[in-house]
Short mmCIF file of C-alpha atoms and ligand atoms in Angstrom, two decimals:
data_model
loop_
_atom_site.label_atom_id
_atom_site.label_comp_id
_atom_site.label_asym_id
_atom_site.label_seq_id
_atom_site.Cartn_x
_atom_site.Cartn_y
_atom_site.Cartn_z
CA MET A 15 62.89 114.85 126.86
CA THR A 16 62.36 112.10 124.40
CA LEU A 17 61.54 108.18 125.23
CA LEU A 18 64.79 106.97 125.11
CA ASP A 19 66.00 109.23 128.10
CA GLN A 20 63.52 108.32 130.27
CA PRO A 21 64.11 106.08 132.92
CA THR A 22 62.88 102.57 132.49
CA THR A 23 62.46 101.36 135.99
CA ALA A 24 58.87 101.93 136.26
CA LEU A 25 58.44 99.67 133.28
CA SER A 26 59.41 96.46 132.15
CA ALA A 27 61.74 95.89 129.38
CA THR A 28 58.83 94.48 126.84
CA ALA A 29 56.73 97.39 128.00
CA HIS A 30 59.30 100.21 127.35
CA HIS A 31 60.07 98.75 123.68
CA GLU A 32 56.13 98.18 123.21
CA ARG A 33 55.79 101.86 124.04
CA MET A 34 58.14 103.23 121.44
CA LEU A 35 56.80 101.00 119.19
CA ALA A 36 53.07 102.41 120.02
CA GLU A 37 54.38 106.06 119.47
CA HIS A 38 57.07 105.58 116.96
CA SER A 39 56.73 102.69 114.48
CA ALA A 40 53.92 102.56 112.17
CA HIS A 41 50.97 100.41 113.29
CA ASN A 42 51.16 98.12 110.08
CA TYR A 43 51.55 95.00 112.34
CA ALA A 44 50.03 93.70 115.66
CA PRO A 45 52.84 91.81 117.06
CA LEU A 46 52.72 89.46 120.23
CA PRO A 47 53.94 91.35 123.23
CA VAL A 48 57.62 89.62 123.02
CA VAL A 49 60.75 91.40 122.62
CA LEU A 50 63.78 89.69 121.18
CA SER A 51 67.19 89.86 121.66
CA SER A 52 69.22 86.98 120.38
CA GLY A 53 68.64 83.56 118.81
CA GLU A 54 70.30 80.57 118.16
CA GLY A 55 68.89 77.67 116.15
CA ALA A 56 65.23 76.91 116.88
CA TRP A 57 65.62 79.26 120.43
CA VAL A 58 65.01 82.78 120.91
CA THR A 59 65.50 85.05 124.04
CA ASP A 60 63.53 88.17 125.19
CA VAL A 61 64.74 91.44 126.67
CA GLU A 62 63.96 89.81 129.86
CA GLY A 63 65.84 86.60 129.44
CA ARG A 64 62.83 84.30 128.70
CA ARG A 65 63.37 81.95 126.02
CA TYR A 66 61.10 80.44 123.57
CA LEU A 67 60.93 78.05 120.66
CA ASP A 68 60.11 80.00 117.44
CA PHE A 69 57.74 78.26 115.52
CA LEU A 70 57.33 81.05 112.88
CA ALA A 71 61.09 81.45 111.63
CA GLY A 72 60.31 84.48 110.21
CA TYR A 73 57.76 83.62 107.89
CA SER A 74 60.24 80.57 106.53
CA ALA A 75 63.02 83.21 105.58
CA LEU A 76 64.69 81.48 109.20
CA ASN A 77 64.59 78.00 107.45
CA PHE A 78 68.07 77.17 108.52
CA GLY A 79 67.84 78.54 112.05
CA HIS A 80 68.72 81.71 113.99
CA GLY A 81 72.78 82.30 113.82
CA ASN A 82 73.23 79.40 111.23
CA PRO A 83 77.04 78.80 111.41
CA VAL A 84 77.39 78.36 107.73
CA LEU A 85 75.49 81.21 106.79
CA ARG A 86 76.83 83.72 109.25
CA ALA A 87 80.44 82.41 108.43
CA ALA A 88 79.44 83.49 104.76
CA ALA A 89 78.04 86.68 105.76
CA HIS A 90 81.06 87.51 108.17
CA ALA A 91 83.74 86.73 105.30
CA GLN A 92 82.23 88.72 102.59
CA LEU A 93 81.17 91.62 104.89
CA ASP A 94 84.94 92.04 105.12
CA ARG A 95 85.84 91.82 101.49
CA MET A 96 83.05 93.94 99.91
CA THR A 97 78.96 94.53 100.35
CA LEU A 98 77.92 96.39 97.66
CA THR A 99 78.79 97.35 93.74
CA SER A 100 75.56 98.17 92.07
CA ARG A 101 75.29 96.70 88.84
CA ALA A 102 76.94 98.97 87.17
CA PHE A 103 80.13 96.66 87.81
CA GLY A 104 80.48 93.32 88.17
CA ASN A 105 80.96 91.55 91.55
CA ASP A 106 82.98 88.27 92.04
CA GLN A 107 80.20 86.88 93.96
CA LEU A 108 77.02 87.58 91.16
CA GLY A 109 78.01 85.34 88.36
CA PRO A 110 78.56 81.91 90.91
CA PHE A 111 75.39 82.86 93.04
CA CYS A 112 73.33 82.86 89.47
CA THR A 113 75.31 79.81 88.28
CA GLU A 114 74.64 77.83 91.63
CA LEU A 115 71.16 78.89 91.78
CA ALA A 116 70.07 78.12 87.92
CA ALA A 117 71.61 74.66 88.53
CA LEU A 118 69.59 73.90 91.57
CA LEU A 119 66.19 74.85 90.03
CA GLY A 120 67.14 73.23 86.43
CA LYS A 121 67.19 76.69 84.69
CA ASP A 122 69.30 78.81 82.64
CA MET A 123 68.95 82.33 84.21
CA VAL A 124 68.48 84.25 87.62
CA LEU A 125 67.39 87.78 88.07
CA PRO A 126 68.45 88.53 91.37
CA MET A 127 66.24 91.12 93.57
CA ASN A 128 65.89 91.80 97.33
CA THR A 129 62.51 91.11 98.84
CA GLY A 130 59.67 88.79 97.75
CA ALA A 131 57.54 91.20 96.41
CA GLU A 132 60.20 92.48 94.10
CA ALA A 133 60.59 88.86 92.51
CA VAL A 134 56.63 88.89 91.95
CA GLU A 135 56.75 92.19 90.33
CA SER A 136 59.80 91.51 88.33
CA GLY A 137 58.10 87.96 87.38
CA LEU A 138 54.96 89.90 86.16
CA LYS A 139 56.88 92.49 84.19
CA VAL A 140 59.02 89.81 82.57
CA ALA A 141 55.46 87.55 81.68
CA ARG A 142 54.06 90.62 80.36
CA LYS A 143 57.04 91.41 77.88
CA TRP A 144 57.45 87.88 77.14
CA GLY A 145 53.61 88.10 76.02
CA TYR A 146 53.93 90.67 73.75
CA GLU A 147 57.42 89.82 72.42
CA VAL A 148 57.34 86.37 72.02
CA LYS A 149 53.62 84.93 72.29
CA GLY A 150 52.65 88.20 69.87
CA VAL A 151 49.72 89.32 72.56
CA PRO A 152 48.63 93.02 71.20
CA ALA A 153 50.15 95.84 73.12
CA ASP A 154 48.80 96.77 76.68
CA ARG A 155 46.40 93.97 76.53
CA ALA A 156 48.23 90.83 78.63
CA ARG A 157 46.36 89.30 81.19
CA VAL A 158 47.49 86.77 84.07
CA VAL A 159 45.39 84.83 86.01
CA VAL A 160 45.75 84.44 89.86
CA ALA A 161 44.03 82.39 92.83
CA ALA A 162 41.77 84.08 95.37
CA GLY A 163 43.28 83.73 98.84
CA ALA A 164 46.70 84.07 97.55
CA PHE A 165 49.27 86.32 98.96
CA HIS A 166 52.37 87.66 97.11
CA GLY A 167 53.29 90.63 98.73
CA ARG A 168 52.73 94.63 99.36
CA THR A 169 52.98 96.63 96.56
CA ILE A 170 50.20 98.19 94.96
CA SER A 171 49.99 95.85 91.67
CA ILE A 172 50.09 92.87 94.10
CA VAL A 173 47.16 94.05 96.22
CA SER A 174 45.31 95.16 93.15
CA PHE A 175 44.78 91.44 92.57
CA SER A 176 44.58 90.60 96.54
CA THR A 177 41.02 89.19 97.65
CA ASP A 178 41.73 90.12 101.02
CA PRO A 179 39.84 93.29 101.72
CA GLU A 180 42.32 94.00 104.48
CA ALA A 181 45.08 93.90 101.71
CA ARG A 182 43.47 96.23 99.12
CA GLY A 183 40.73 98.75 101.15
CA GLY A 184 42.14 102.30 100.84
CA PHE A 185 44.78 101.54 98.33
CA GLY A 186 43.26 101.82 95.05
CA PRO A 187 43.35 102.92 92.42
CA PHE A 188 44.49 99.40 91.52
CA THR A 189 46.68 98.05 88.58
CA PRO A 190 44.33 95.94 85.94
CA GLY A 191 45.14 92.73 83.51
CA PHE A 192 44.44 89.95 86.35
CA ASP A 193 42.01 87.67 86.73
CA VAL A 194 41.08 85.89 89.84
CA VAL A 195 40.14 82.06 89.91
CA PRO A 196 39.52 80.05 92.56
CA TYR A 197 42.57 77.90 94.20
CA GLY A 198 42.70 74.12 93.63
CA ASP A 199 39.92 74.39 90.89
CA ALA A 200 41.50 73.27 87.52
CA GLU A 201 38.65 73.56 85.01
CA ALA A 202 38.22 77.21 86.48
CA LEU A 203 41.83 77.91 85.89
CA ARG A 204 41.24 76.38 81.99
CA ALA A 205 38.18 78.40 81.84
CA ALA A 206 39.85 81.92 82.65
CA ILE A 207 42.37 81.51 80.15
CA THR A 208 42.05 83.49 76.96
CA PRO A 209 44.35 84.32 73.81
CA GLU A 210 45.59 87.50 76.11
CA THR A 211 46.78 85.52 78.97
CA VAL A 212 50.61 85.41 79.38
CA ALA A 213 50.84 83.77 82.73
CA VAL A 214 49.15 81.96 85.56
CA LEU A 215 50.63 83.22 88.98
CA LEU A 216 50.27 80.66 92.15
CA GLU A 217 51.65 79.36 95.06
CA PRO A 218 52.31 75.66 95.04
CA VAL A 219 50.94 75.65 98.45
CA GLN A 220 48.94 78.89 99.64
CA GLY A 221 51.09 79.81 103.03
CA GLU A 222 49.55 82.90 104.49
CA ALA A 223 45.78 81.60 103.36
CA GLY A 224 46.52 79.22 106.09
CA VAL A 225 48.95 76.32 104.36
CA ILE A 226 46.24 75.19 102.06
CA VAL A 227 47.71 72.14 100.18
CA PRO A 228 45.99 72.07 96.54
CA PRO A 229 44.10 68.67 95.89
CA GLU A 230 46.10 65.43 94.56
CA GLY A 231 46.79 66.29 90.61
CA TYR A 232 46.09 70.00 90.62
CA LEU A 233 49.68 71.12 90.32
CA ARG A 234 49.89 68.49 87.08
CA ALA A 235 46.74 69.99 85.88
CA VAL A 236 48.01 73.48 86.26
CA ARG A 237 51.32 72.30 83.99
CA GLU A 238 49.18 70.81 81.45
CA ILE A 239 46.76 73.69 80.97
CA CYS A 240 49.45 76.04 80.77
CA THR A 241 51.46 74.15 78.17
CA ASP A 242 48.44 73.80 76.06
CA ALA A 243 47.72 77.23 76.28
CA GLY A 244 51.04 78.25 75.63
CA VAL A 245 51.01 80.39 78.94
CA LEU A 246 53.97 80.71 81.60
CA TRP A 247 53.38 79.06 84.69
CA ILE A 248 54.92 81.13 87.25
CA SER A 249 55.35 79.37 90.77
CA ASP A 250 55.54 81.99 93.62
CA GLU A 251 57.88 79.48 96.08
CA VAL A 252 59.15 82.68 98.40
CA GLN A 253 57.57 80.78 101.39
CA SER A 254 56.75 77.05 100.17
CA GLY A 255 60.19 76.60 98.28
CA LEU A 256 64.26 76.32 99.73
CA GLY A 257 63.22 73.22 101.93
CA ARG A 258 60.00 74.14 103.96
CA THR A 259 57.90 71.16 102.32
CA GLY A 260 61.06 68.79 102.68
CA HIS A 261 61.85 69.51 98.84
CA VAL A 262 63.66 72.37 97.31
CA LEU A 263 60.66 73.36 95.56
CA ALA A 264 57.16 72.43 96.22
CA THR A 265 56.12 72.55 92.62
CA ARG A 266 58.54 69.66 91.91
CA GLY A 267 57.80 67.82 95.28
CA LEU A 268 54.54 67.98 95.54
CA GLY A 269 53.58 68.00 91.89
CA GLY A 270 56.42 66.43 90.49
CA VAL A 271 56.73 69.08 87.54
CA GLN A 272 58.38 72.13 86.86
CA ALA A 273 57.07 75.64 86.40
CA ASP A 274 58.35 77.67 83.68
CA VAL A 275 59.33 80.87 86.32
CA TYR A 276 60.23 80.44 90.09
CA LEU A 277 60.18 83.25 92.41
CA LEU A 278 62.21 82.49 95.33
CA GLY A 279 62.97 85.15 98.37
CA LYS A 280 62.64 84.76 102.13
CA ALA A 281 65.04 81.62 103.18
CA LEU A 282 67.31 82.73 99.96
CA GLY A 283 68.95 85.45 102.38
CA GLY A 284 68.95 82.64 105.23
CA GLY A 285 67.16 85.54 107.32
CA VAL A 286 70.65 87.38 107.09
CA VAL A 287 69.80 89.92 104.36
CA PRO A 288 66.77 90.29 101.91
CA VAL A 289 67.61 88.55 98.75
CA SER A 290 65.14 87.08 96.32
CA ALA A 291 65.05 86.11 92.71
CA VAL A 292 63.09 84.90 89.62
CA VAL A 293 64.71 81.70 87.99
CA ALA A 294 63.76 80.84 84.42
CA ASP A 295 65.04 79.66 81.17
CA ALA A 296 66.70 81.72 78.35
CA ASP A 297 63.88 81.77 76.25
CA VAL A 298 61.71 84.05 79.25
CA LEU A 299 64.16 85.60 80.82
CA GLY A 300 65.95 86.87 77.75
CA VAL A 301 63.37 89.20 77.32
CA LEU A 302 64.98 91.70 79.48
CA ARG A 303 67.55 93.93 78.08
CA PRO A 304 70.06 96.65 79.74
CA GLY A 305 67.77 99.39 80.93
CA GLN A 306 64.53 97.74 81.04
CA HIS A 307 64.87 96.43 84.67
CA GLY A 308 67.02 96.61 87.54
CA SER A 309 67.74 97.11 91.58
CA THR A 310 70.20 99.15 93.27
CA PHE A 311 70.92 96.10 95.90
CA GLY A 312 69.78 93.40 93.53
CA GLY A 313 72.56 91.11 92.99
CA ASN A 314 75.00 92.90 95.62
CA PRO A 315 78.08 90.56 96.72
CA LEU A 316 76.66 90.30 100.38
CA ALA A 317 73.80 88.84 99.45
CA CYS A 318 75.02 86.82 96.62
CA ALA A 319 77.39 85.21 99.34
CA VAL A 320 74.93 84.36 101.87
CA GLY A 321 72.61 83.03 98.96
CA ARG A 322 75.59 80.83 97.80
CA ALA A 323 75.61 79.35 101.21
CA VAL A 324 72.10 78.79 101.41
CA ILE A 325 72.24 76.94 98.01
CA GLY A 326 75.32 74.85 99.38
CA ILE A 327 72.87 73.89 102.49
CA LEU A 328 70.10 72.82 100.19
CA ARG A 329 72.48 70.82 97.69
CA ASP A 330 73.46 68.53 100.62
CA ALA A 331 70.43 67.13 101.16
CA SER A 332 70.56 66.72 104.77
CA VAL A 333 68.19 69.18 105.54
CA LEU A 334 65.71 68.34 103.17
CA HIS A 335 65.86 64.58 104.94
CA HIS A 336 65.92 66.07 108.13
CA THR A 337 62.57 68.40 107.13
CA ARG A 338 60.83 65.21 106.01
CA VAL A 339 61.63 63.28 108.78
CA LEU A 340 60.53 65.60 111.45
CA GLY A 341 57.33 66.94 109.00
CA GLY A 342 56.09 63.38 109.27
CA ILE A 343 56.19 63.62 113.18
CA LEU A 344 54.55 67.13 113.03
CA GLN A 345 51.56 66.36 110.65
CA ALA A 346 51.03 62.91 112.52
CA ARG A 347 50.91 64.62 115.76
CA LEU A 348 48.78 67.43 115.03
CA ARG A 349 46.26 65.00 112.93
CA THR A 350 45.57 63.37 116.43
CA MET A 351 45.59 66.68 118.94
CA PRO A 352 42.18 67.40 120.41
CA GLY A 353 40.69 70.77 120.07
CA LEU A 354 41.49 71.44 116.73
CA THR A 355 38.83 71.39 113.58
CA ALA A 356 41.01 71.25 110.81
CA VAL A 357 44.88 70.37 110.30
CA ARG A 358 46.48 71.09 106.70
CA GLY A 359 50.12 71.28 105.97
CA VAL A 360 53.26 69.29 104.37
CA GLY A 361 56.90 69.24 105.40
CA LEU A 362 57.50 71.32 108.64
CA TRP A 363 54.39 73.57 108.02
CA ALA A 364 51.23 73.51 109.35
CA GLY A 365 47.83 75.49 109.67
CA ILE A 366 45.94 74.44 112.00
CA ASP A 367 42.31 75.86 112.96
CA VAL A 368 41.40 75.92 116.72
CA ASP A 369 38.02 74.99 117.67
CA PRO A 370 36.16 78.53 118.15
CA ALA A 371 34.95 77.30 121.80
CA LEU A 372 38.77 77.40 122.54
CA GLY A 373 39.44 80.77 121.21
CA THR A 374 40.66 82.64 118.38
CA GLY A 375 43.84 81.70 116.22
CA ARG A 376 45.28 85.28 118.01
CA GLU A 377 44.04 83.98 121.35
CA LEU A 378 45.73 80.56 121.18
CA GLY A 379 49.16 82.23 119.94
CA GLU A 380 49.05 84.67 122.75
CA ARG A 381 48.62 81.46 125.61
CA LEU A 382 51.36 79.60 123.27
CA ALA A 383 53.66 82.27 123.77
CA ARG A 384 53.08 82.86 127.27
CA ALA A 385 53.77 79.00 127.43
CA GLY A 386 57.22 79.25 125.62
CA VAL A 387 56.21 78.60 121.80
CA LEU A 388 55.98 81.62 119.25
CA SER A 389 53.92 80.99 116.29
CA LYS A 390 51.45 83.59 114.33
CA ASP A 391 48.26 83.28 113.39
CA THR A 392 46.78 84.04 110.08
CA HIS A 393 43.23 84.29 109.70
CA GLY A 394 40.27 84.01 112.35
CA PRO A 395 40.87 80.33 113.86
CA THR A 396 44.11 79.45 112.10
CA LEU A 397 47.46 79.31 113.75
CA ARG A 398 50.52 78.54 111.53
CA LEU A 399 53.67 76.55 112.44
CA SER A 400 56.55 76.84 110.57
CA PRO A 401 59.78 76.18 112.78
CA PRO A 402 63.08 76.36 111.19
CA LEU A 403 63.92 73.18 109.41
CA VAL A 404 66.90 72.25 111.80
CA VAL A 405 64.92 72.18 114.74
CA GLU A 406 65.78 69.29 117.02
CA GLU A 407 63.27 66.37 117.30
CA GLN A 408 63.11 66.61 121.03
CA ASP A 409 62.59 70.23 120.55
CA LEU A 410 59.39 69.52 117.83
CA HIS A 411 58.00 67.19 120.80
CA LEU A 412 58.65 69.67 123.21
CA ALA A 413 56.57 72.39 121.45
CA LEU A 414 54.13 70.07 120.71
CA ASP A 415 53.46 68.80 123.91
CA THR A 416 53.03 72.25 125.05
CA LEU A 417 50.81 73.16 122.33
CA GLU A 418 48.74 70.24 123.72
CA GLY A 419 48.83 71.61 127.04
CA VAL A 420 47.91 74.94 126.06
CA LEU A 421 44.67 73.45 124.14
CA SER A 422 43.53 71.28 126.95
CA ARG A 423 44.10 73.83 129.29
CA ALA A 424 41.88 76.60 127.28
C1 PLP B 16 56.17 86.34 101.94
C2 PLP B 16 56.05 86.41 100.61
C3 PLP B 16 55.87 87.23 99.23
C4 PLP B 16 56.50 88.53 99.76
O1 PLP B 16 57.67 88.78 100.29
P1 PLP B 16 58.34 90.06 100.81
O2 PLP B 16 59.64 89.50 101.30
O3 PLP B 16 57.74 90.29 102.59
O4 PLP B 16 58.14 91.34 99.98
C5 PLP B 16 55.44 86.70 98.08
N1 PLP B 16 54.89 85.82 98.27
C6 PLP B 16 54.88 84.73 99.00
C7 PLP B 16 54.00 83.60 98.67
C8 PLP B 16 55.12 85.12 100.51
O5 PLP B 16 54.79 84.32 101.40
#
């Protein structure tokens, strides 16, 4: 008898699902004890009919909410026409998707991929090739400067330059060619660049590290340093991009500057399908020629149709305006909330550090979930809040009232 055949009467629906996960799903996550079955906007419902406000939003993949009607309609329509061609042939969504995304970001070209980690890997490959073919770095000597505390994904090359022992431990041997500098320190960045450096890879706001907003002037300094040294600035906006900060790009919104290469993912697929992209000018992305890079699913018509609907939502700037207004409320209320030792953030994105006397970030996240608000701890005392950007003002207040209550009862 398999688990699926067993009577479930003795177990709650949640416990039944948790047992299946424990026995048959790799244990690479430690989820909160909540098993969800449906969602709409900022609200989700679990298998026992309990409702929650989703203040994680799929790590910002669900920027436009669960079941967004515009994205759902685009997906349905494309699902009925065609879903995959491979890049062996063209499809009628790919050209418009690349054209519209390039225009949104003020760049020439788009390399479509699927996951965020693939966008990062692809950006690094492009930067190395650019280094050899355009900058003239000797073969196999290219180096990339990255920041401590960064999160860029889970592939072997990416964890090779992670400073998180949990992300690296047991996965060597590692990919060479990376130099790590402290985040937010422009002088350390300048000092780390050598004639063999081809790129600087940074998150404009470090998400997984606990929503670390860089010091004033840092992004402008990064721009200057990269221009002076003739290296590419790769801005990983997989989490910070597409509205989270109240801007299409955090680099532009917070720093007023343009990176050379943008990496997008998460919200680009609207929480419907995985869609990622490397976006840059033709003098950079143009180094790729047929056969040198690819992806079976990258640029598929379903992904492109959903991506185009996401671009459409962002072009009508009302969601960005809403994010800035509600982000102002979120940031202001958190900054006066008792029980927190630090509050960081911008837009509808915050990292809060819980007073250790009240428990860990994980424990606060569990108590908050029991009270009806879902969020996720990052490291130690830190809890991250990133509701869908379409959250209604009254629901934002409800979640913050709930957080305040949980902190005062701790
Ligand atoms: C989530 C994330 C990634 C990796 O995206 P996946 O789709 O999980 O591979 C890369 N960079 C940043 C900044 C992220 O937040």
